[in-house]
Short mmCIF file of C-alpha atoms in Angstrom, two decimals:
data_model
loop_
_atom_site.label_atom_id
_atom_site.label_comp_id
_atom_site.label_asym_id
_atom_site.label_seq_id
_atom_site.Cartn_x
_atom_site.Cartn_y
_atom_site.Cartn_z
CA MET A 4 16.46 -230.69 43.96
CA ASN A 5 19.71 -230.00 41.78
CA ARG A 6 23.43 -229.98 43.18
CA VAL A 7 25.09 -227.01 41.40
CA ILE A 8 28.68 -226.16 41.75
CA VAL A 9 29.58 -222.62 40.71
CA ALA A 10 33.26 -222.16 39.95
CA GLY A 11 33.96 -218.72 40.48
CA GLY A 12 32.78 -215.85 43.12
CA GLY A 13 32.71 -212.68 40.67
CA ALA A 14 29.95 -210.92 39.07
CA ALA A 15 28.75 -214.09 37.09
CA GLY A 16 29.54 -216.35 39.61
CA MET A 17 27.70 -214.85 42.62
CA MET A 18 24.57 -213.93 40.17
CA ALA A 19 24.85 -217.88 38.76
CA ALA A 20 24.47 -219.04 42.15
CA LEU A 21 22.02 -216.60 43.36
CA ALA A 22 19.76 -217.75 40.06
CA ALA A 23 20.23 -220.59 40.74
CA ALA A 24 19.41 -220.50 44.71
CA LYS A 25 16.03 -218.58 43.90
CA LYS A 26 15.47 -221.88 41.51
CA GLY A 27 15.65 -224.05 43.94
CA CYS A 28 18.45 -225.72 43.34
CA GLN A 29 21.40 -226.79 46.03
CA VAL A 30 24.24 -224.26 45.54
CA LEU A 31 27.74 -224.35 45.51
CA LEU A 32 29.88 -221.27 45.18
CA LEU A 33 33.50 -221.88 45.37
CA GLU A 34 36.05 -218.99 45.20
CA LYS A 35 39.96 -219.41 44.32
CA ASN A 36 40.53 -215.98 46.28
CA GLU A 37 40.46 -214.86 50.18
CA LYS A 38 37.23 -213.28 49.21
CA LEU A 39 34.08 -213.03 46.88
CA GLY A 40 34.20 -210.01 43.97
CA LYS A 41 37.99 -209.02 44.10
CA LYS A 42 37.98 -207.63 40.88
CA LEU A 43 34.48 -206.61 41.30
CA TYR A 44 35.88 -204.31 43.89
CA ILE A 45 37.89 -202.26 41.79
CA THR A 46 35.53 -201.50 38.83
CA GLY A 47 34.89 -197.78 37.86
CA LYS A 48 37.86 -196.72 40.08
CA GLY A 49 37.26 -198.36 42.95
CA ARG A 50 33.16 -197.33 42.69
CA CYS A 51 31.32 -200.37 40.19
CA ASN A 52 29.17 -198.81 37.21
CA VAL A 53 26.98 -202.20 38.41
CA THR A 54 25.31 -201.15 34.84
CA ASN A 55 24.22 -198.84 32.57
CA ASP A 56 20.34 -197.28 32.77
CA ALA A 57 19.52 -197.59 29.15
CA ASP A 58 17.02 -199.34 27.21
CA VAL A 59 17.63 -203.06 26.11
CA GLU A 60 18.52 -202.03 22.38
CA THR A 61 21.02 -199.47 23.53
CA LEU A 62 23.01 -202.08 25.35
CA LEU A 63 23.35 -204.45 22.59
CA ALA A 64 23.98 -201.47 20.96
CA ASN A 65 26.72 -200.88 23.04
CA VAL A 66 27.83 -204.97 22.69
CA VAL A 67 31.54 -205.21 20.41
CA THR A 68 31.66 -208.71 19.98
CA ASN A 69 27.88 -211.43 19.55
CA ARG A 70 25.81 -208.83 20.18
CA LYS A 71 22.84 -211.43 19.22
CA PHE A 72 24.23 -213.99 21.43
CA LEU A 73 23.37 -212.14 23.87
CA TYR A 74 19.39 -211.24 22.85
CA SER A 75 17.99 -213.39 25.40
CA ALA A 76 20.10 -213.17 28.32
CA PHE A 77 19.77 -209.00 28.36
CA TYR A 78 15.99 -209.56 27.61
CA GLY A 79 15.98 -213.05 29.86
CA PHE A 80 17.78 -210.61 32.63
CA THR A 81 17.54 -206.76 32.45
CA ASN A 82 19.99 -203.69 34.03
CA ARG A 83 16.25 -202.76 35.34
CA ASP A 84 16.05 -206.07 37.35
CA MET A 85 19.24 -205.73 38.01
CA MET A 86 18.91 -202.14 39.79
CA GLU A 87 15.82 -203.26 40.97
CA LEU A 88 17.15 -206.38 42.54
CA LEU A 89 20.09 -204.80 44.35
CA GLU A 90 18.01 -201.59 45.24
CA SER A 91 14.95 -204.61 46.93
CA ALA A 92 17.76 -205.58 49.00
CA GLY A 93 18.82 -202.63 50.59
CA LEU A 94 21.74 -201.11 48.71
CA LYS A 95 20.80 -197.55 46.70
CA LEU A 96 21.77 -196.47 43.61
CA LYS A 97 22.24 -193.47 41.58
CA THR A 98 22.82 -193.02 37.51
CA GLU A 99 25.61 -190.18 36.01
CA ARG A 100 26.52 -189.00 32.64
CA GLY A 101 26.09 -191.58 30.36
CA GLY A 102 23.14 -193.58 32.24
CA ARG A 103 25.96 -195.37 34.52
CA VAL A 104 24.53 -196.57 37.29
CA PHE A 105 26.90 -196.34 40.77
CA PRO A 106 26.22 -197.08 44.24
CA ALA A 107 24.93 -193.93 46.38
CA SER A 108 27.96 -194.44 48.39
CA ASP A 109 30.37 -194.35 45.50
CA LYS A 110 31.37 -197.74 47.57
CA SER A 111 31.92 -201.06 45.03
CA SER A 112 32.45 -202.48 48.28
CA ASP A 113 28.81 -201.93 49.09
CA VAL A 114 27.32 -203.74 45.92
CA ILE A 115 29.57 -206.86 46.87
CA ARG A 116 27.92 -206.76 50.56
CA THR A 117 24.77 -206.78 49.07
CA LEU A 118 25.29 -209.23 46.36
CA GLN A 119 26.60 -211.51 49.35
CA ARG A 120 24.33 -211.08 51.90
CA GLU A 121 21.56 -212.25 49.36
CA LEU A 122 23.54 -215.73 48.63
CA GLU A 123 23.40 -216.10 51.91
CA ALA A 124 20.04 -215.98 52.67
CA SER A 125 19.51 -218.06 50.25
CA HIS A 126 21.68 -220.35 51.66
CA VAL A 127 23.91 -220.37 49.28
CA GLU A 128 27.44 -222.33 50.44
CA ILE A 129 29.91 -219.98 50.02
CA ARG A 130 34.22 -221.69 50.07
CA LEU A 131 36.78 -219.32 50.06
CA ASN A 132 40.29 -219.51 49.12
CA CYS A 133 39.46 -222.52 47.20
CA ALA A 134 39.92 -223.35 43.88
CA VAL A 135 38.83 -225.49 40.91
CA ARG A 136 41.32 -227.83 39.47
CA SER A 137 39.14 -229.34 36.73
CA LEU A 138 35.70 -230.65 35.63
CA LEU A 139 34.84 -234.50 36.02
CA VAL A 140 32.90 -235.58 32.37
CA GLN A 141 31.44 -238.78 32.04
CA TRP A 142 32.42 -239.82 28.25
CA PRO A 143 30.35 -242.12 25.86
CA GLU A 144 31.53 -245.30 26.43
CA GLY A 145 34.22 -246.08 23.42
CA SER A 146 34.55 -242.37 23.03
CA GLY A 147 38.11 -241.76 23.98
CA GLY A 148 37.44 -238.24 25.08
CA GLU A 149 37.24 -237.45 21.35
CA ILE A 150 35.00 -234.90 19.99
CA ILE A 151 32.14 -236.83 18.48
CA ALA A 152 30.48 -235.43 15.15
CA ASP A 153 27.97 -236.01 12.76
CA LYS A 154 28.03 -235.91 8.87
CA LYS A 155 27.85 -232.25 8.61
CA LYS A 156 31.09 -232.64 10.83
CA GLU A 157 28.87 -230.48 13.99
CA LYS A 158 29.78 -231.02 17.50
CA LYS A 159 27.40 -233.42 19.51
CA PRO A 160 27.42 -233.74 23.18
CA ARG A 161 29.37 -236.28 23.69
CA GLY A 162 29.40 -236.15 27.30
CA ILE A 163 28.32 -235.57 30.76
CA CYS A 164 30.02 -232.59 33.42
CA THR A 165 29.01 -234.41 36.70
CA GLY A 166 30.92 -231.98 39.09
CA VAL A 167 34.73 -230.74 39.66
CA GLU A 168 38.00 -231.35 41.20
CA LEU A 169 39.37 -229.28 43.52
CA GLU A 170 43.63 -228.31 44.00
CA ASN A 171 43.19 -230.17 46.95
CA GLY A 172 42.37 -233.53 45.59
CA GLN A 173 38.93 -233.25 46.61
CA VAL A 174 36.27 -234.17 44.46
CA CYS A 175 33.36 -232.67 44.55
CA HIS A 176 29.84 -234.22 42.40
CA ALA A 177 27.35 -231.80 41.02
CA ASP A 178 24.03 -231.66 38.62
CA ARG A 179 25.63 -228.84 37.11
CA VAL A 180 28.11 -226.92 37.09
CA ILE A 181 28.66 -223.53 36.00
CA VAL A 182 32.39 -222.01 35.11
CA ALA A 183 32.58 -218.55 35.76
CA CYS A 184 36.35 -218.17 36.67
CA GLY A 185 36.80 -214.75 34.23
CA GLY A 186 38.84 -213.91 31.94
CA LEU A 187 42.35 -213.36 31.90
CA SER A 188 42.32 -209.14 32.86
CA TYR A 189 43.59 -207.89 35.95
CA PRO A 190 45.47 -211.12 36.97
CA SER A 191 46.36 -210.00 40.74
CA THR A 192 42.34 -209.85 41.35
CA GLY A 193 42.98 -214.65 40.55
CA SER A 194 41.80 -214.12 36.37
CA THR A 195 44.37 -216.69 35.19
CA GLY A 196 42.25 -218.23 32.36
CA ASP A 197 41.22 -221.02 34.50
CA GLY A 198 38.20 -221.46 32.40
CA TYR A 199 39.30 -221.39 28.86
CA ARG A 200 41.38 -224.13 30.36
CA PHE A 201 38.36 -226.54 31.70
CA ALA A 202 36.49 -225.61 28.34
CA ARG A 203 38.81 -226.32 25.92
CA ALA A 204 39.55 -230.04 28.07
CA CYS A 205 35.95 -230.48 27.04
CA GLY A 206 37.17 -229.53 23.03
CA HIS A 207 34.84 -226.16 22.81
CA GLN A 208 36.94 -223.45 20.53
CA VAL A 209 38.39 -220.66 22.76
CA THR A 210 39.21 -218.06 20.34
CA GLU A 211 42.14 -215.43 19.81
CA LEU A 212 42.77 -213.50 22.99
CA SER A 213 43.43 -210.19 23.39
CA PRO A 214 43.80 -207.58 26.42
CA ALA A 215 40.59 -204.98 26.27
CA LEU A 216 39.19 -201.72 26.97
CA VAL A 217 43.17 -201.24 28.08
CA PRO A 218 45.14 -198.03 26.92
CA PHE A 219 47.61 -197.36 24.11
CA CYS A 220 50.65 -197.53 23.48
CA ALA A 221 51.94 -194.49 21.07
CA ALA A 222 55.03 -193.95 18.94
CA GLU A 223 55.99 -190.28 19.70
CA PRO A 224 58.09 -189.77 23.17
CA TRP A 225 56.65 -186.09 23.41
CA ALA A 226 53.66 -188.01 25.17
CA ALA A 227 55.47 -189.06 28.20
CA GLN A 228 55.72 -184.67 28.16
CA LEU A 229 52.01 -184.84 28.50
CA GLN A 230 51.52 -187.54 31.23
CA GLY A 231 48.98 -187.08 33.78
CA LEU A 232 46.89 -183.98 31.16
CA SER A 233 43.57 -185.62 30.95
CA LEU A 234 41.18 -183.85 27.90
CA LYS A 235 37.48 -183.33 28.28
CA ASN A 236 35.00 -183.34 25.44
CA VAL A 237 37.51 -184.22 22.84
CA GLU A 238 36.29 -185.65 19.79
CA VAL A 239 38.87 -189.07 19.12
CA SER A 240 38.92 -191.12 15.81
CA ILE A 241 41.14 -194.05 15.15
CA SER A 242 42.29 -194.87 11.80
CA GLN A 243 44.21 -196.92 9.53
CA GLY A 244 45.34 -195.39 5.68
CA LYS A 245 42.20 -194.58 4.08
CA ARG A 246 39.72 -196.15 6.40
CA THR A 247 37.80 -194.58 9.81
CA TYR A 248 37.50 -197.42 12.75
CA TYR A 249 36.61 -196.34 15.90
CA LYS A 250 35.10 -192.17 16.58
CA GLU A 251 34.51 -191.41 20.04
CA PHE A 252 33.28 -188.18 22.05
CA GLY A 253 34.22 -187.95 25.98
CA GLU A 254 37.29 -187.88 27.77
CA MET A 255 40.93 -189.30 27.59
CA LEU A 256 44.17 -189.30 29.31
CA PHE A 257 47.58 -188.78 28.40
CA THR A 258 50.08 -191.30 30.09
CA HIS A 259 53.98 -192.02 30.44
CA PHE A 260 53.33 -194.82 27.75
CA GLY A 261 50.75 -193.23 25.38
CA VAL A 262 46.90 -192.65 25.96
CA SER A 263 44.12 -193.83 27.87
CA GLY A 264 40.53 -192.31 29.35
CA PRO A 265 37.79 -193.47 29.08
CA ALA A 266 37.05 -192.54 25.21
CA VAL A 267 40.44 -194.18 24.33
CA LEU A 268 38.87 -197.22 25.95
CA SER A 269 36.55 -198.42 23.94
CA GLY A 270 38.40 -197.83 21.05
CA SER A 271 40.45 -200.38 22.24
CA SER A 272 37.88 -203.32 21.73
CA VAL A 273 37.21 -202.22 18.57
CA VAL A 274 40.14 -202.29 16.33
CA ALA A 275 42.62 -204.06 18.53
CA LYS A 276 42.41 -207.16 15.87
CA GLN A 277 43.04 -204.26 13.44
CA LEU A 278 45.92 -202.77 15.16
CA LYS A 279 48.45 -206.04 15.11
CA LYS A 280 48.15 -205.74 11.47
CA GLY A 281 50.62 -202.71 11.98
CA PRO A 282 50.17 -198.83 13.66
CA MET A 283 46.92 -196.68 13.78
CA ILE A 284 46.51 -193.15 13.53
CA LEU A 285 44.81 -191.96 16.80
CA SER A 286 43.37 -188.37 15.24
CA ILE A 287 41.67 -185.98 18.53
CA ASP A 288 40.14 -183.15 17.85
CA LEU A 289 40.83 -180.70 20.78
CA LYS A 290 38.28 -178.01 19.93
CA PRO A 291 35.04 -180.76 18.57
CA ALA A 292 32.19 -178.37 19.35
CA LEU A 293 33.30 -175.62 17.11
CA THR A 294 33.84 -175.50 13.27
CA ARG A 295 37.48 -174.60 11.78
CA GLU A 296 34.94 -171.33 10.76
CA GLN A 297 34.04 -170.60 14.30
CA LEU A 298 37.57 -171.98 15.47
CA ASP A 299 39.57 -169.66 13.55
CA GLN A 300 37.87 -166.53 14.77
CA ARG A 301 37.82 -167.66 17.69
CA LEU A 302 41.51 -167.75 17.07
CA LEU A 303 41.74 -164.40 15.30
CA ARG A 304 40.22 -162.82 18.28
CA ASP A 305 42.48 -164.24 20.38
CA PHE A 306 45.24 -162.86 17.44
CA ASN A 307 44.28 -159.60 18.27
CA GLU A 308 44.20 -159.32 22.04
CA PHE A 309 47.66 -160.25 22.43
CA ARG A 310 48.94 -159.36 19.39
CA ASN A 311 52.07 -158.32 21.06
CA ARG A 312 52.72 -161.56 23.17
CA GLN A 313 54.94 -164.36 21.54
CA PHE A 314 53.10 -167.29 20.10
CA LYS A 315 54.27 -169.16 22.67
CA ASN A 316 52.51 -166.87 25.30
CA ALA A 317 49.29 -166.51 23.48
CA LEU A 318 47.22 -169.90 23.82
CA GLY A 319 46.36 -169.71 27.49
CA GLN A 320 42.67 -168.88 27.05
CA LEU A 321 42.35 -171.91 24.19
CA LEU A 322 44.76 -174.82 25.30
CA PRO A 323 45.31 -176.61 28.76
CA SER A 324 48.98 -174.70 29.99
CA LYS A 325 50.75 -178.82 30.08
CA LEU A 326 49.88 -178.65 26.13
CA ILE A 327 50.84 -175.88 25.10
CA PRO A 328 54.46 -176.44 24.32
CA VAL A 329 53.51 -179.25 22.04
CA ILE A 330 51.25 -177.63 20.21
CA VAL A 331 54.23 -174.65 19.24
CA GLU A 332 56.71 -177.02 18.51
CA ARG A 333 54.04 -178.72 16.17
CA SER A 334 52.96 -176.24 14.56
CA GLY A 335 56.22 -175.29 13.51
CA ILE A 336 55.62 -171.48 14.38
CA HIS A 337 58.53 -170.21 16.32
CA PRO A 338 57.63 -169.91 19.94
CA ASP A 339 58.81 -166.17 20.24
CA CYS A 340 57.21 -164.73 17.20
CA GLN A 341 55.21 -162.14 17.62
CA ILE A 342 51.34 -163.29 17.06
CA ASN A 343 51.19 -160.01 14.90
CA ALA A 344 53.57 -161.27 12.45
CA ILE A 345 52.12 -164.95 12.38
CA SER A 346 51.16 -165.42 8.84
CA ARG A 347 47.58 -166.57 7.31
CA GLU A 348 49.56 -169.89 5.58
CA GLU A 349 50.49 -170.18 9.88
CA ARG A 350 47.07 -170.11 11.56
CA GLU A 351 45.73 -172.59 9.21
CA ARG A 352 48.56 -175.01 10.12
CA LEU A 353 47.43 -174.68 13.51
CA LEU A 354 43.67 -174.77 12.93
CA ASP A 355 44.71 -177.81 11.61
CA LEU A 356 46.57 -179.62 14.46
CA LEU A 357 44.01 -178.34 17.03
CA LYS A 358 41.15 -180.29 14.32
CA HIS A 359 43.59 -182.93 14.20
CA PHE A 360 46.24 -183.27 17.10
CA THR A 361 47.58 -187.04 15.71
CA LEU A 362 49.48 -189.36 17.70
CA THR A 363 50.40 -193.31 15.98
CA LEU A 364 49.06 -195.87 18.08
CA THR A 365 51.69 -199.14 18.04
CA GLY A 366 49.91 -201.20 20.46
CA LEU A 367 47.99 -202.25 23.59
CA ARG A 368 49.17 -202.25 27.10
CA ASP A 369 49.27 -206.41 28.88
CA TYR A 370 46.49 -207.89 30.88
CA ARG A 371 47.34 -205.96 33.98
CA GLU A 372 46.01 -203.18 32.21
CA ALA A 373 43.01 -204.45 30.70
CA ILE A 374 39.93 -203.93 32.23
CA ILE A 375 38.76 -207.21 30.64
CA THR A 376 39.47 -209.74 27.46
CA GLN A 377 37.88 -210.07 24.41
CA GLY A 378 38.16 -213.37 22.78
CA GLY A 379 36.92 -215.73 25.07
CA ILE A 380 34.72 -219.40 24.49
CA SER A 381 33.13 -219.62 21.34
CA VAL A 382 29.53 -218.06 21.51
CA LYS A 383 28.81 -221.22 18.78
CA GLU A 384 28.97 -223.48 21.14
CA ILE A 385 26.83 -222.32 24.02
CA ASP A 386 23.30 -222.11 24.19
CA PRO A 387 22.62 -218.44 24.19
CA SER A 388 18.80 -218.84 26.28
CA THR A 389 20.52 -221.21 29.05
CA MET A 390 24.15 -220.71 28.79
CA GLU A 391 24.36 -224.81 28.09
CA SER A 392 27.21 -226.49 26.45
CA LYS A 393 26.34 -227.68 23.30
CA LEU A 394 29.25 -230.27 23.84
CA VAL A 395 29.15 -231.08 27.61
CA GLU A 396 25.63 -231.52 29.02
CA HIS A 397 24.94 -229.96 32.42
CA LEU A 398 27.57 -227.86 31.68
CA TYR A 399 27.71 -223.57 31.93
CA PHE A 400 29.87 -221.02 31.39
CA ALA A 401 29.22 -217.51 32.58
CA GLY A 402 30.46 -213.91 32.05
CA GLU A 403 34.60 -212.63 30.80
CA VAL A 404 34.62 -216.62 29.16
CA LEU A 405 32.45 -216.23 27.22
CA ASP A 406 33.67 -214.56 22.95
CA VAL A 407 31.66 -211.03 24.27
CA ASP A 408 32.19 -207.80 25.53
CA ALA A 409 31.09 -204.48 25.15
CA MET A 410 31.93 -200.64 25.65
CA THR A 411 32.73 -198.87 28.79
CA GLY A 412 29.96 -197.21 30.78
CA GLY A 413 28.65 -200.67 32.63
CA TYR A 414 28.15 -202.66 30.00
CA ASN A 415 30.85 -205.49 30.71
CA LEU A 416 29.30 -205.69 33.77
CA GLN A 417 25.26 -206.51 32.31
CA ILE A 418 26.58 -208.78 30.40
CA ALA A 419 27.95 -211.21 33.23
CA TRP A 420 24.71 -210.05 35.26
CA SER A 421 22.53 -211.68 32.08
CA THR A 422 24.62 -214.27 30.91
CA GLY A 423 25.13 -215.22 35.18
CA TYR A 424 21.37 -215.29 36.07
CA ALA A 425 20.88 -217.29 32.22
CA ALA A 426 22.82 -219.93 33.59
CA GLY A 427 21.68 -220.03 36.67
CA ASN A 428 18.51 -220.01 36.18
CA SER A 429 18.41 -222.64 33.73
CA CYS A 430 19.61 -225.35 36.46
CA GLY A 431 16.34 -225.30 38.03
CA GLU A 432 14.95 -228.93 38.14
CA THR A 433 12.68 -229.34 35.18
CA GLU A 434 9.61 -231.21 35.18
CA ALA A 435 10.30 -234.60 34.72
CA GLU A 436 13.40 -234.27 36.81
CA ALA A 437 11.32 -233.40 40.17
CA GLU A 438 9.47 -236.08 39.54
CA GLN A 439 12.06 -238.74 39.07
CA GLY A 440 13.10 -237.92 42.32
CA MET A 441 10.06 -238.34 43.87
CA GLN A 442 10.04 -242.14 42.67
CA ARG A 443 13.36 -242.06 43.51
#
């Protein structure tokens, strides 16, 4: 029976521990917090968007970074498998707009409680308030812990992971170790980059890290005037120069510092690297269901109905009240101008503004507001079928610590479930190991 240690009790860690236990392993799950799933608890605004009810190819299409790497993991443990696991354990699920899957109770705590019951039923030993300080690795004699490279300069296994050392100095030995410590997002939940530190100590490359699925900061001071305004069914695009990097339809939100909301958050993952090169333009089509010509006809009807009103009082049927003062100011039309005095040229400018309402994106908010971390352990150094390190034998990585990320909609949690399962499932004893154990 293989002894397996899982470092991290979040989504990937719980799944890894459960999968390993179901393969007959003796599993110890170590969590630095006072409870399991602390970050999972706040996902989906406390409702927990468990996964997305789409086919696997659609899941892969929504992966932003290194989607090919996830092919084996996604097919090895699918969204359907995850839904079946939870439902067979007694948790009712529901599917909402965009294929987003939630617990029927709308309580993320029910997801965590269900997984914890499964872990306990599978005899996983859970230790809370138990942080890992470092990994134990046996190096080849004479290597001095240095990377061994062949003539092609490819990294080869240079050691074997044999366990972990805890913060209290205690040493825990194991046949397999799975690191599922999360990234840097929401550090208050314990995601403080421990997994990256462990990986670097073993010679792994960690790619550039950035907050992702995170709100944007905007340059325009009037954005703060719109704080709290949510726009539904708008189309947003993000561009730099003549190139458009991102386009999405959905909901967005204005904040005191800039913009947020589902349609905008996904954009942060797509343009994060490009944004570091300079400001980008967010363009909002406030009426995407209408062509420019149709919107013009709508304006003409409203203008005819309110022809004796002042411009500032004539847009109430077209726009949210909070947005009207900003639109009026940016249109260049005097607020007190009577509707019947507005020229065709002024109406054309208004149409441009409604179809291309822009603001300047200057940067991203920090990890405290980021749903996930972009970047992580280079997947070139990880076996995509098992999540085992190609540099250190018997060492596995799963979840956000890897350089993989996806759009909003349950896709990132599916990454956690699938990679966690791949790591845990592959920790089961091989036939050769089982025979050796019997001989011992």
